[in-house]
Coordinates of C-alpha atoms in Angstrom, one line a residue:
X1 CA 60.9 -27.9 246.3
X2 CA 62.8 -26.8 249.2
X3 CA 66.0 -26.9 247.3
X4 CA 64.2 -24.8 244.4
X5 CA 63.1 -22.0 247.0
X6 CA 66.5 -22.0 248.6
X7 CA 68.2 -21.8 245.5
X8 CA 65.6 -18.5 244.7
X9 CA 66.3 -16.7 248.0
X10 CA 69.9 -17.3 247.7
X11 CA 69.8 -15.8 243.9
X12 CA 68.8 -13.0 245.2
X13 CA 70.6 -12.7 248.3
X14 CA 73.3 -13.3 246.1
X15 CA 72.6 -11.0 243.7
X16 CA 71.9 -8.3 246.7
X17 CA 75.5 -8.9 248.1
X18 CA 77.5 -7.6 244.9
X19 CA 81.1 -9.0 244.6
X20 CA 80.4 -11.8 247.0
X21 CA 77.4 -13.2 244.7
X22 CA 79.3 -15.5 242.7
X23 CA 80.4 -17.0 246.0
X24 CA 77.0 -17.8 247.4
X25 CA 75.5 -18.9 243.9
X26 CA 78.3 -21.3 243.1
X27 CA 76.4 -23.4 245.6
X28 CA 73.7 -23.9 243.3
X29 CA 74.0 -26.2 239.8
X30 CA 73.8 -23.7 236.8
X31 CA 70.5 -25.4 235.9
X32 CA 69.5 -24.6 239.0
X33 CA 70.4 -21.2 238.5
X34 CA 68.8 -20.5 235.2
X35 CA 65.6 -22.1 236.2
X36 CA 65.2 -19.9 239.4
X37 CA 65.9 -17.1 237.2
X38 CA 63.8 -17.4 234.5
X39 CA 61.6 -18.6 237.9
X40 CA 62.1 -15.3 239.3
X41 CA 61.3 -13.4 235.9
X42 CA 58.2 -15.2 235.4
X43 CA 57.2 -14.4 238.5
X44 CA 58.2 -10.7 238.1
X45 CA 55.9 -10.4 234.5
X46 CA 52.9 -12.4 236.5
X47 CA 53.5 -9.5 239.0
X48 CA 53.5 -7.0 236.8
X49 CA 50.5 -8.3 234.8
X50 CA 48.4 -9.0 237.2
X51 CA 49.4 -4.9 238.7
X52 CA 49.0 -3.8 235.0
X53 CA 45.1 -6.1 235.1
X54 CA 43.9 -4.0 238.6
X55 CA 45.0 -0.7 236.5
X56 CA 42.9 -1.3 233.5
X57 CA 39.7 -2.5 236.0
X58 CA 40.2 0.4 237.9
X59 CA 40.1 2.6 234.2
X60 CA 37.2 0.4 233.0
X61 CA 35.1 0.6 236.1
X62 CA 35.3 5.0 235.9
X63 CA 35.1 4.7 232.2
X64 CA 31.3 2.5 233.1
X65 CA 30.5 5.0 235.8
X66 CA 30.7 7.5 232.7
X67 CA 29.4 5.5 230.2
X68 CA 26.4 3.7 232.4
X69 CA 25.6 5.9 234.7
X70 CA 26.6 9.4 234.7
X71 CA 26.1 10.1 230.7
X72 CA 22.8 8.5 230.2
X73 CA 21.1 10.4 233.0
X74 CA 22.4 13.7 231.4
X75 CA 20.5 12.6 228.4
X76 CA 17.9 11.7 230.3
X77 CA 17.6 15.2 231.7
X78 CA 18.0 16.5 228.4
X79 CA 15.5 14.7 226.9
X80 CA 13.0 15.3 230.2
X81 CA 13.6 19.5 229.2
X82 CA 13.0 18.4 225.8
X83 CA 9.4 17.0 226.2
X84 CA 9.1 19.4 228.7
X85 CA 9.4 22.1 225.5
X86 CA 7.8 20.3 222.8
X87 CA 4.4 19.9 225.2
X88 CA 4.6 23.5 225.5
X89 CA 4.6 24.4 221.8
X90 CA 2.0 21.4 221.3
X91 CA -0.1 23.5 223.7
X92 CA 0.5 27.1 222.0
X93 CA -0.3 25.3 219.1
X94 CA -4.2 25.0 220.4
X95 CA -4.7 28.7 220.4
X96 CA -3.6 29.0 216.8
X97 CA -5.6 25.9 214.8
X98 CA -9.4 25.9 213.9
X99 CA -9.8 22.3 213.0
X100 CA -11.0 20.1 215.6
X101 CA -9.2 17.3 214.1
X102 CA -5.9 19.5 214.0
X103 CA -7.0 20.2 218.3
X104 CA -7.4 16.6 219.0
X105 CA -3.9 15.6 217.6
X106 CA -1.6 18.0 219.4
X107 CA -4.1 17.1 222.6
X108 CA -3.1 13.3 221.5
X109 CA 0.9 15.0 221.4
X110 CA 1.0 16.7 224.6
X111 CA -0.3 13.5 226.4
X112 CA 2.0 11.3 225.4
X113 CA 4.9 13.4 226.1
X114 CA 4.2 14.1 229.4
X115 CA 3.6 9.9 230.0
X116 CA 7.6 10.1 228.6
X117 CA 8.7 12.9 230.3
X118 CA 7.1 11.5 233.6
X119 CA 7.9 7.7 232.7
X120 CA 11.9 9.2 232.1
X121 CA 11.9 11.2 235.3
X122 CA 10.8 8.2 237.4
X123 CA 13.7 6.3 235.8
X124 CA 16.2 8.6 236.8
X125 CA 15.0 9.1 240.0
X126 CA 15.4 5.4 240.2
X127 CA 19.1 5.5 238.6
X128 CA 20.0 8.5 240.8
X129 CA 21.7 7.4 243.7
X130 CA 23.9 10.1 245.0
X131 CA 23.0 12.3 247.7
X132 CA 23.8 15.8 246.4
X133 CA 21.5 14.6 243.6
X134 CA 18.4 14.1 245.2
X135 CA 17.6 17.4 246.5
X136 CA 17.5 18.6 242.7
X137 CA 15.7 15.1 241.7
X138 CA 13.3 16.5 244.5
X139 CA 13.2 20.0 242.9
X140 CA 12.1 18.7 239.7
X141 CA 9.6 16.7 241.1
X142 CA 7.7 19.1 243.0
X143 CA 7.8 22.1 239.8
X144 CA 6.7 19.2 237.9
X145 CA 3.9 18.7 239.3
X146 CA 3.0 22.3 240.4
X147 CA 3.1 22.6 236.4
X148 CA 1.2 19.8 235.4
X149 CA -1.6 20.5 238.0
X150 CA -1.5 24.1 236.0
X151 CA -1.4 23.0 232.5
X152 CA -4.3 21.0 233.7
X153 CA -6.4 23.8 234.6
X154 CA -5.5 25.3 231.3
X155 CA -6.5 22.5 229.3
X156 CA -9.9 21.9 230.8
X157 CA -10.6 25.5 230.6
X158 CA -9.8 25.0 227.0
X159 CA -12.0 22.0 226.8
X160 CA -14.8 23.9 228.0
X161 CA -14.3 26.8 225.1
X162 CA -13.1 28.8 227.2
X163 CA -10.0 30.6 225.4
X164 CA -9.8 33.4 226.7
X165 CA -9.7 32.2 230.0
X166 CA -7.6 29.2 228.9
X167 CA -5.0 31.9 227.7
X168 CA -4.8 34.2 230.5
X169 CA -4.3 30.9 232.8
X170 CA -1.6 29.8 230.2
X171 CA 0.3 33.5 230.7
X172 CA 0.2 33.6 234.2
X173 CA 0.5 30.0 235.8
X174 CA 1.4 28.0 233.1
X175 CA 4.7 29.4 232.0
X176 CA 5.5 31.0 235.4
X177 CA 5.8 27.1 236.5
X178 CA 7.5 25.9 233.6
X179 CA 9.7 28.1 233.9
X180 CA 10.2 27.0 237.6
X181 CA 10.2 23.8 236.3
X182 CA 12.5 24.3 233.3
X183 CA 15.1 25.8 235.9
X184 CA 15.0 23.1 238.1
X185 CA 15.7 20.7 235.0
X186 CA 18.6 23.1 234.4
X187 CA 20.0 22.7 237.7
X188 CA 19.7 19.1 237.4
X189 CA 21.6 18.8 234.2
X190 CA 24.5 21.2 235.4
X191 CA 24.9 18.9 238.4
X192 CA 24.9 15.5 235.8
X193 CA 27.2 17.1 233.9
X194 CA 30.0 18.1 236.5
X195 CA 29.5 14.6 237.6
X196 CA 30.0 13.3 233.9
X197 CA 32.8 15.7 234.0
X198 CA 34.5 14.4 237.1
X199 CA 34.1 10.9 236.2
X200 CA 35.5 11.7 232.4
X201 CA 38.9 13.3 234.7
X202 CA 39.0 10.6 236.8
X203 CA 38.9 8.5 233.9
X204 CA 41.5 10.2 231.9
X205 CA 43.8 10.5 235.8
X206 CA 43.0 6.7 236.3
X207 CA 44.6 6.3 232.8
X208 CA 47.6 8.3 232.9
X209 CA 48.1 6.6 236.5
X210 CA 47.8 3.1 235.0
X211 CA 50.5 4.5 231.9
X212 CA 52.7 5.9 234.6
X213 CA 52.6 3.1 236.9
X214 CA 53.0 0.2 234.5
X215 CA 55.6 2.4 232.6
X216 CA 57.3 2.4 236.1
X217 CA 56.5 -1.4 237.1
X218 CA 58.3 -1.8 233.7
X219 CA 61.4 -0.1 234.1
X220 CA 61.5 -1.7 237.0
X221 CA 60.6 -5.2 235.6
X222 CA 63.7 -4.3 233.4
X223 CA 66.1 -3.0 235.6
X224 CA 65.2 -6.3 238.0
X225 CA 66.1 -8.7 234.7
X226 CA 69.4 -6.9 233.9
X227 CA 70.3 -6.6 237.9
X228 CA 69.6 -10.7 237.9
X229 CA 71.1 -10.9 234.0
X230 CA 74.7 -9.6 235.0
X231 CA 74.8 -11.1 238.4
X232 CA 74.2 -14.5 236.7
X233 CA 76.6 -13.7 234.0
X234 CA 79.0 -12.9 236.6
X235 CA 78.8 -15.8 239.0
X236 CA 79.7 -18.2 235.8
X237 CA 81.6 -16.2 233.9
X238 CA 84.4 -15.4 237.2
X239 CA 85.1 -19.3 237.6
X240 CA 85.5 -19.9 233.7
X241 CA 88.1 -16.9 233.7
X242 CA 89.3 -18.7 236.4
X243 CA 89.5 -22.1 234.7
X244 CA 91.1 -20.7 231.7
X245 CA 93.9 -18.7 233.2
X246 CA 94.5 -22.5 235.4
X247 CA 94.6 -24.1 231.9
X248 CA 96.5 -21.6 230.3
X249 CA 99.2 -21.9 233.0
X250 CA 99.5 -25.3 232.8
X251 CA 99.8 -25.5 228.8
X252 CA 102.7 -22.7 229.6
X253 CA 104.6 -25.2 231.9
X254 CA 103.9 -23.1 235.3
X255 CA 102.6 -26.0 237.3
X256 CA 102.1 -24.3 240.7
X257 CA 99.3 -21.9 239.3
X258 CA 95.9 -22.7 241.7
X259 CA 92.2 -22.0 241.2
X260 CA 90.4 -21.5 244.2
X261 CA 87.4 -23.6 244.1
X262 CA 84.3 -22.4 246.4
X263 CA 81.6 -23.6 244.7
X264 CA 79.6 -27.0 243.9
X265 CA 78.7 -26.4 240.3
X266 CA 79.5 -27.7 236.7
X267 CA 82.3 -25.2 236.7
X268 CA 84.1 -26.0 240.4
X269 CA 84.0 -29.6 239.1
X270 CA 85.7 -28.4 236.2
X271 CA 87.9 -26.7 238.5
X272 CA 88.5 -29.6 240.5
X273 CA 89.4 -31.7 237.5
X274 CA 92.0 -29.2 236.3
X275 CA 93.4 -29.1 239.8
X276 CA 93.6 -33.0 240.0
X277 CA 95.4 -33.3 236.5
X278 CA 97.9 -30.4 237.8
X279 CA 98.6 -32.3 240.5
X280 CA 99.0 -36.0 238.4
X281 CA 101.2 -34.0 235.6
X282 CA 103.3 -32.3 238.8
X283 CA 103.8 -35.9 239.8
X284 CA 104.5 -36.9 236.6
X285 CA 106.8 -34.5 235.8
X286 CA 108.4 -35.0 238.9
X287 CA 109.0 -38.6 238.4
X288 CA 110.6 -37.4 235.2
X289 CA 112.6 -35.1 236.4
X290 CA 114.0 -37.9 239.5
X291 CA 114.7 -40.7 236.6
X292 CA 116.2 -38.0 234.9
X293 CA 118.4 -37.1 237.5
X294 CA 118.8 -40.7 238.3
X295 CA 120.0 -41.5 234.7
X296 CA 122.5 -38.6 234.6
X297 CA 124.2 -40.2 237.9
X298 CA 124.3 -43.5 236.3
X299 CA 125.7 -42.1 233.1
X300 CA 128.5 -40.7 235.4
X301 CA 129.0 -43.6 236.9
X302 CA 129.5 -45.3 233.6
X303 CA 131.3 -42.7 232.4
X304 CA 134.2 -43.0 235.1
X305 CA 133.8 -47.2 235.0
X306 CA 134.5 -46.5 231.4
X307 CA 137.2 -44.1 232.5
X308 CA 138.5 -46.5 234.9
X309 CA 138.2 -49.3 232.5
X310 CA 140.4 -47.4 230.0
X311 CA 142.5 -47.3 232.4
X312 CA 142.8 -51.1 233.6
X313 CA 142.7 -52.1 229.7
X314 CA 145.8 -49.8 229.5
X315 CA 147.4 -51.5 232.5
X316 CA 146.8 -54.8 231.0
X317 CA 148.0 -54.2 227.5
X318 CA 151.1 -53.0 229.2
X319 CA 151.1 -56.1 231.1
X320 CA 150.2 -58.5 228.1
X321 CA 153.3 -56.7 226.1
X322 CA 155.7 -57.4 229.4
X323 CA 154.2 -61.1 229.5
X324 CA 155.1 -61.4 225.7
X325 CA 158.6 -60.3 226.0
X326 CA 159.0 -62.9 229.0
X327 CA 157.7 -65.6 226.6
X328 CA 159.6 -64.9 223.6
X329 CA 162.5 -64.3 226.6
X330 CA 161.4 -67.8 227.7
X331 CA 161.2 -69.5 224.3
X332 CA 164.5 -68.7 223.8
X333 CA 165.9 -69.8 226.8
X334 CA 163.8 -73.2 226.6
X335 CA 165.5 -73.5 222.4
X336 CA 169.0 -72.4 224.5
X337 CA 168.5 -75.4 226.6
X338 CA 167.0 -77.6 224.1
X339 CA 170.3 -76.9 221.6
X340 CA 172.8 -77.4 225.1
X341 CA 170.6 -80.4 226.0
X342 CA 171.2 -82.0 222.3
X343 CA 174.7 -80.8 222.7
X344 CA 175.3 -83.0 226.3
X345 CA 173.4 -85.9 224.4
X346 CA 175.7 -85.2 221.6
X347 CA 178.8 -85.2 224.1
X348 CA 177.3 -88.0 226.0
X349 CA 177.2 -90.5 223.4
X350 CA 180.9 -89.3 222.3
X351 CA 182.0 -89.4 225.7
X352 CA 182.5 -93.2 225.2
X353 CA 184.5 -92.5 222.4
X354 CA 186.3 -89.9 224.1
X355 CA 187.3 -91.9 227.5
X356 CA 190.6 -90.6 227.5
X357 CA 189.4 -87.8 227.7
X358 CA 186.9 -87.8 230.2
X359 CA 188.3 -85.9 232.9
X360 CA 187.9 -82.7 231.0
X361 CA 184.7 -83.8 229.8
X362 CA 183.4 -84.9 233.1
X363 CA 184.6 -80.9 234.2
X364 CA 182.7 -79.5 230.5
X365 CA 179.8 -81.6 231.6
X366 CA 179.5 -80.3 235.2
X367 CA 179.9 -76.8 233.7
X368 CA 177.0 -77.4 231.4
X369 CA 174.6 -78.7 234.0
X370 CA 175.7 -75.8 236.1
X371 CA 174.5 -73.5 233.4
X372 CA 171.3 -75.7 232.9
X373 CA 170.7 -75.4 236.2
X374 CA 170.6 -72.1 236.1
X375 CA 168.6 -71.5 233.1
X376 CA 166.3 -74.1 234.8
X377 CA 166.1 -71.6 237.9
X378 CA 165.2 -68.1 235.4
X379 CA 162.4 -70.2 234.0
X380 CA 160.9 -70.8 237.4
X381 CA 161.1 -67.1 237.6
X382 CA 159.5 -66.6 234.3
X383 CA 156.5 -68.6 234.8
X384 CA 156.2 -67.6 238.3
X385 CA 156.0 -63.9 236.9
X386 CA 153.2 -65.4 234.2
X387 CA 151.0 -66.8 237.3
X388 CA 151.6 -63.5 239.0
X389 CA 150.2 -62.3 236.2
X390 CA 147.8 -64.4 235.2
X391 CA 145.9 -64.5 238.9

């Protein structure tokens, strides 16, 4: 809960700050976010409904005042003048009809209305409850009664046959305090109907003020929902720009491109994993580059081994041809020797024969072996050339 009210005030801290927002709601997981927004906007209609509820009970409680109070007691009034007038014709009426049954009725008429007209004047003394009212309500009262007590007079003169009497009465008190009366009614219902009229304006100004403030409270409802709309827009769309450019960069083969990452959200760890496989496809292509540099220098070395193998294969074909020419060189001399050898064996076995002769053949034969001897010498060489060679 504390983590839910943190994250609110920091929304709209964050929101408050402007450019630095995104910052301070990174913090905060997107679900997070979105919760205490639509938190916050919840909030804001309950707010505005609840301002938008006292505005219509303020409308409804003038709009009673007028309906219960103010307008039925100008009917009231009106219908008090009313009797008031139609007891007054019932009465003329008495001077004008013969029949006695005809008499009795309006008598019968102009007795009941005055029970209503007093009955209805008691009930709106009783509903009247405002103090500029009651001196009027008073007013009423006391030419009421100063009119009844003469209408009174009248009619028990009239009772006693008395008409003329009964009419002169009628002339002079009578309608002199009905009239009183009649204005004081007046009176009355000018005062109920300014106060019908003030409650039907403040009615109609309690109306437009509700319109006007909950058209306001509505703007700003609105205004509040776009404010926290963008700044929530912003502080997740910045890091995906941010994450795309990184990613972009990387599929382009610049590996040194960097995010910053301030945040703890879905997007920083986003942020963080593109940073981390940067960093493993830096190393990787580092490692690449190093075994390729490694491979180039070992292709150079083989190169000049090859170069310098060339070389020594050269050097020994050269030498293999020389060793051949001392071996054909030294077949020879060995088939010499073989064919100078036969020819001493030769000699040798005619040397017998040839006794008499053997002083010149002793000096052929120690000629001959001088000659082997030195063949015998140039083959040493030879082969001591071939171990040269050879080790």
């Amino acid at each position: 809960m504390r983590g839910a009210h943190a994250a609110a005030h920091d929304l709209v801290a964050g929101l408050s700050a402007g450019r630095n927002a995104p910052m301070n709601l990174n913090r905060y997981k997107i679900s997070t976010r979105l919760a205490c927004a639509f938190g916050f906007m919840a909030l804001l209609v309950l707010v505005l409904g609840l301002l938008a509820l006292r505005q219509l009970q303020a409308v409804q409680g003038h709009f009673q005042t007028l309906q219960q109070q103010h307008y039925p007691q100008v009917v009231t009034v009106h219908r008090i003048k009313a009797l008031v007038l139609d007891s007054a014709s019932a009465i003329r009426n008495l001077f004008v009809i013969v029949s006695e049954p005809e008499t009795r009725r309006q008598l019968q008429r102009v007795d009941r209305l005055t029970q209503e007209s007093e009955a209805l004047l008691v009930q709106l003394q009783q509903a009247s409850t405002q103090s500029e009212a009651q001196p009027l309500l008073e007013a009423v009262r006391q030419t009421g009664q100063t009119y009844l007590a003469a209408r009174k007079r009248m009619l028990d003169t009239f009772a006693e046959g008395l008409l003329n009497e009964a009419g002169l009465i009628l002339m002079r008190e009578v309608e002199r305090d009905q009239l009183l009366h009649l204005e004081a009614l007046e009176a009355l219902i000018a005062l109920k109907e300014a106060q019908m009229q003030a409650s039907g304006s403040s009615v109609e100004a309690a109306a437009n003020s509700a319109l006007a403030q909950t058209g306001l409270m509505l703007a700003v409802a609105v205004g509040m929902a776009l404010w926290l709309a963008l700044g929530l827009v912003r502080s997740i769309q910045r890091p995906l720009a941010e994450a795309g450019a990184l990613a972009r960069s990387v599929a382009a083969g610049d590996l040194t491109a960097h995010a910053p990452n301030q945040g703890r959200d879905e997007i920083a760890a986003l942020l963080d994993a593109l940073g981390e496989m940067q960093a493993r496809l830096s190393h990787i292509v580092a490692g690449a580059r190093q075994g390729a540099e490694t491979l180039a220098a070992a292709a150079a070395q083989i190169a000049a081994d090859n170069a310098d193998l060339s070389a020594r294969t050269e050097s020994q074909a050269s030498t293999l041809e020389q060793t051949a020419a001392s071996m054909e060189e030294l077949g020879a001399t060995v088939r010499a020797n073989a064919e100078r050898a036969r020819q001493a064996q030769a000699l040798t076995h005619s040397a017998s024969a040839v006794a008499q002769r053997g002083g010149e053949v002793v000096g052929q034969v120690v000629s001959t072996m001088g000659e082997i001897h030195a063949s015998s010498r140039r083959v040493a060489d030879i082969i001591a050339v071939i171990d040269g060679i050879a080790f």
